[in-house]
Short mmCIF file of C-alpha atoms in Angstrom, two decimals:
data_model
loop_
_atom_site.label_atom_id
_atom_site.label_comp_id
_atom_site.label_asym_id
_atom_site.label_seq_id
_atom_site.Cartn_x
_atom_site.Cartn_y
_atom_site.Cartn_z
CA MET A 1 0.00 0.00 0.00
CA LYS A 2 2.87 2.34 0.86
CA ASN A 3 4.51 1.69 -2.52
CA MET A 4 1.23 2.31 -4.29
CA SER A 5 0.87 5.70 -2.56
CA LYS A 6 4.40 6.66 -3.61
CA TYR A 7 3.67 5.57 -7.16
CA LEU A 8 0.44 7.59 -7.23
CA ILE A 9 2.16 10.73 -5.90
CA LEU A 10 5.01 10.35 -8.39
CA THR A 11 2.58 9.91 -11.27
CA LEU A 12 0.63 12.99 -10.18
CA LEU A 13 3.80 15.10 -9.93
CA LEU A 14 4.94 14.00 -13.39
CA ALA A 15 1.53 14.79 -14.86
CA VAL A 16 1.52 18.27 -13.31
CA GLY A 17 5.08 18.93 -14.57
CA PHE A 18 4.19 17.72 -18.06
CA THR A 19 1.08 19.91 -18.14
CA ALA A 20 3.10 22.95 -17.07
CA ASN A 21 5.48 22.39 -19.98
CA LEU A 22 2.59 22.02 -22.43
CA ASN A 23 1.36 25.46 -21.43
CA ALA A 24 4.79 27.12 -21.52
CA GLN A 25 4.10 29.31 -24.55
CA SER A 26 0.31 29.05 -24.49
CA ASP A 27 -0.06 32.77 -23.67
CA LEU A 28 1.67 33.68 -26.95
CA GLU A 29 0.22 34.04 -30.44
CA ILE A 30 3.04 31.91 -31.87
CA ASN A 31 1.52 28.95 -30.07
CA LYS A 32 -1.08 28.97 -32.86
CA VAL A 33 1.70 28.37 -35.42
CA PHE A 34 2.84 25.25 -33.57
CA GLU A 35 -0.74 24.00 -33.23
CA GLN A 36 -1.86 24.74 -36.77
CA TYR A 37 1.21 23.69 -38.77
CA GLY A 38 3.04 21.29 -36.45
CA LYS A 39 1.47 18.11 -37.81
CA GLN A 40 1.17 19.08 -41.45
CA LYS A 41 3.11 17.43 -44.24
CA GLY A 42 6.36 19.30 -44.83
CA SER A 43 6.64 20.34 -41.16
CA VAL A 44 8.93 19.14 -38.41
CA LEU A 45 7.86 19.91 -34.84
CA VAL A 46 10.28 19.39 -31.94
CA GLU A 47 9.36 19.82 -28.28
CA MET A 48 11.72 19.12 -25.39
CA SER A 49 11.58 19.78 -21.68
CA LYS A 50 14.25 20.20 -19.02
CA GLU A 51 15.28 16.55 -18.80
CA LEU A 52 16.42 16.44 -22.43
CA LEU A 53 18.04 19.88 -22.39
CA LYS A 54 20.59 19.62 -19.58
CA GLY A 55 23.58 20.50 -21.76
CA TYR A 56 21.89 23.63 -23.04
CA GLU A 57 20.58 24.87 -19.69
CA PHE A 58 17.13 25.43 -21.18
CA THR A 59 14.00 24.48 -19.28
CA TYR A 60 11.83 24.24 -22.40
CA TYR A 61 12.38 24.22 -26.17
CA LYS A 62 9.88 24.07 -29.01
CA SER A 63 10.53 24.53 -32.70
CA ILE A 64 8.84 24.10 -36.03
CA VAL A 65 10.40 24.00 -39.46
CA THR A 66 8.17 24.16 -42.51
CA THR A 67 9.23 23.65 -46.10
CA ASN A 68 7.46 25.10 -49.14
CA ASN A 69 4.70 26.63 -47.02
CA LYS A 70 4.43 30.40 -47.56
CA GLU A 71 1.11 30.43 -45.69
CA ALA A 72 2.81 29.16 -42.50
CA ALA A 73 5.55 31.79 -42.72
CA ASP A 74 3.04 34.59 -43.31
CA PHE A 75 0.92 33.36 -40.39
CA ALA A 76 4.01 33.18 -38.14
CA ARG A 77 4.87 36.80 -39.01
CA LYS A 78 1.32 37.90 -38.05
CA CYS A 79 1.64 36.08 -34.73
CA LEU A 80 5.06 37.63 -34.12
CA ASP A 81 3.57 41.11 -34.68
CA VAL A 82 1.31 40.48 -31.70
CA ASP A 83 3.95 38.81 -29.48
CA GLN A 84 6.64 41.41 -30.02
CA LYS A 85 4.62 44.07 -28.18
CA GLY A 86 6.51 44.53 -24.93
CA ALA A 87 9.41 42.38 -26.16
CA LYS A 88 12.95 43.53 -26.72
CA LYS A 89 14.01 43.11 -30.35
CA VAL A 90 17.55 41.85 -30.11
CA LYS A 91 17.96 41.39 -33.84
CA GLN A 92 15.70 41.90 -36.84
CA VAL A 93 16.28 41.55 -40.59
CA ILE A 94 13.88 42.96 -43.17
CA SER A 95 14.41 41.80 -46.75
CA ASN A 96 12.45 43.41 -49.60
CA GLY A 97 10.05 44.90 -47.05
CA ILE A 98 9.29 41.52 -45.40
CA LEU A 99 10.50 40.29 -42.03
CA SER A 100 12.90 37.45 -42.75
CA SER A 101 14.56 37.05 -39.35
CA ILE A 102 13.90 38.18 -35.80
CA TYR A 103 15.26 37.38 -32.35
CA LEU A 104 12.95 38.52 -29.55
CA GLN A 105 13.51 38.58 -25.82
CA LEU A 106 10.00 38.34 -24.39
CA PRO A 107 9.07 39.64 -20.95
CA GLN A 108 10.00 37.18 -18.21
CA LYS A 109 7.37 34.70 -17.07
CA GLY A 110 8.05 34.01 -13.42
CA LYS A 111 11.70 33.03 -13.11
CA TYR A 112 11.97 32.07 -16.78
CA PHE A 113 13.52 34.12 -19.54
CA ARG A 114 11.74 33.56 -22.86
CA LEU A 115 13.11 33.87 -26.36
CA VAL A 116 11.61 33.58 -29.82
CA LEU A 117 13.66 33.13 -32.96
CA PHE A 118 12.18 33.27 -36.45
CA ASN A 119 13.94 32.83 -39.77
CA GLU A 120 12.70 32.40 -43.31
CA THR A 121 14.91 31.51 -46.25
CA THR A 122 13.98 31.17 -49.90
CA SER A 123 16.98 29.36 -51.30
CA PRO A 124 17.42 26.53 -52.17
CA GLU A 125 13.73 26.13 -51.18
CA PRO A 126 11.33 28.18 -49.05
CA LYS A 127 11.85 27.23 -45.39
CA MET A 128 10.55 28.80 -42.19
CA THR A 129 11.97 28.12 -38.74
CA LEU A 130 10.29 29.27 -35.52
CA ILE A 131 11.88 28.53 -32.14
CA TYR A 132 10.64 29.20 -28.62
CA ILE A 133 13.06 28.80 -25.67
CA GLU A 134 12.66 29.16 -21.91
CA SER A 135 15.57 29.26 -19.51
CA GLU A 136 16.48 30.42 -16.04
CA LYS A 137 19.40 32.21 -17.70
CA ASP A 138 19.07 35.55 -19.46
CA SER A 139 19.09 35.86 -23.25
CA GLU A 140 22.78 36.76 -23.54
CA GLU A 141 23.78 33.63 -21.63
CA ILE A 142 21.41 31.47 -23.69
CA LEU A 143 22.85 32.86 -26.92
CA GLN A 144 26.41 32.20 -25.73
CA ILE A 145 25.53 28.62 -24.71
CA SER A 146 23.88 27.98 -28.08
CA LEU A 147 26.79 29.41 -30.07
CA LYS A 148 29.31 27.44 -28.00
CA ARG A 149 27.40 24.16 -28.55
CA ARG A 150 27.15 24.92 -32.29
CA GLN A 151 30.92 25.50 -32.53
CA GLU A 152 31.59 22.29 -30.59
CA LYS A 153 29.39 20.37 -33.00
CA ARG A 154 31.23 21.82 -36.02
CA THR A 155 34.56 20.85 -34.46
CA ILE A 156 33.33 17.26 -33.97
CA ASP A 157 31.90 17.00 -37.51
#
């Protein structure tokens, strides 16, 4: 009976933790991009929580990459217009009058720093990438960690 109680409590804690991660970006418009295009053909959706992100010091990561889907990229830009209110634009690139890349530091949510990265390329094929990251570290530290990991990967390859 004692073991069953421990098992029940553990299951409940895991369920609450999982639910909290599912709602991590739910207050943002970009969440609609993940929901609407995440399971479509030509899209790759990745979602990871703290356990899988130890080396990056993120608490939550979610990304979507779409290929040959102008509608998804246009929709993502509309959602970003809403979410960037109150956010700090760290970097933004406008190409031919259209947002092609943006790096936003969103207002903190509790103890978590939140970042959104968006990039659209047209060559060799149209591709849109949207990334949402949460961390207990500020955006500068997150960027440094990401760049360091990327350089390490290049060195290994």
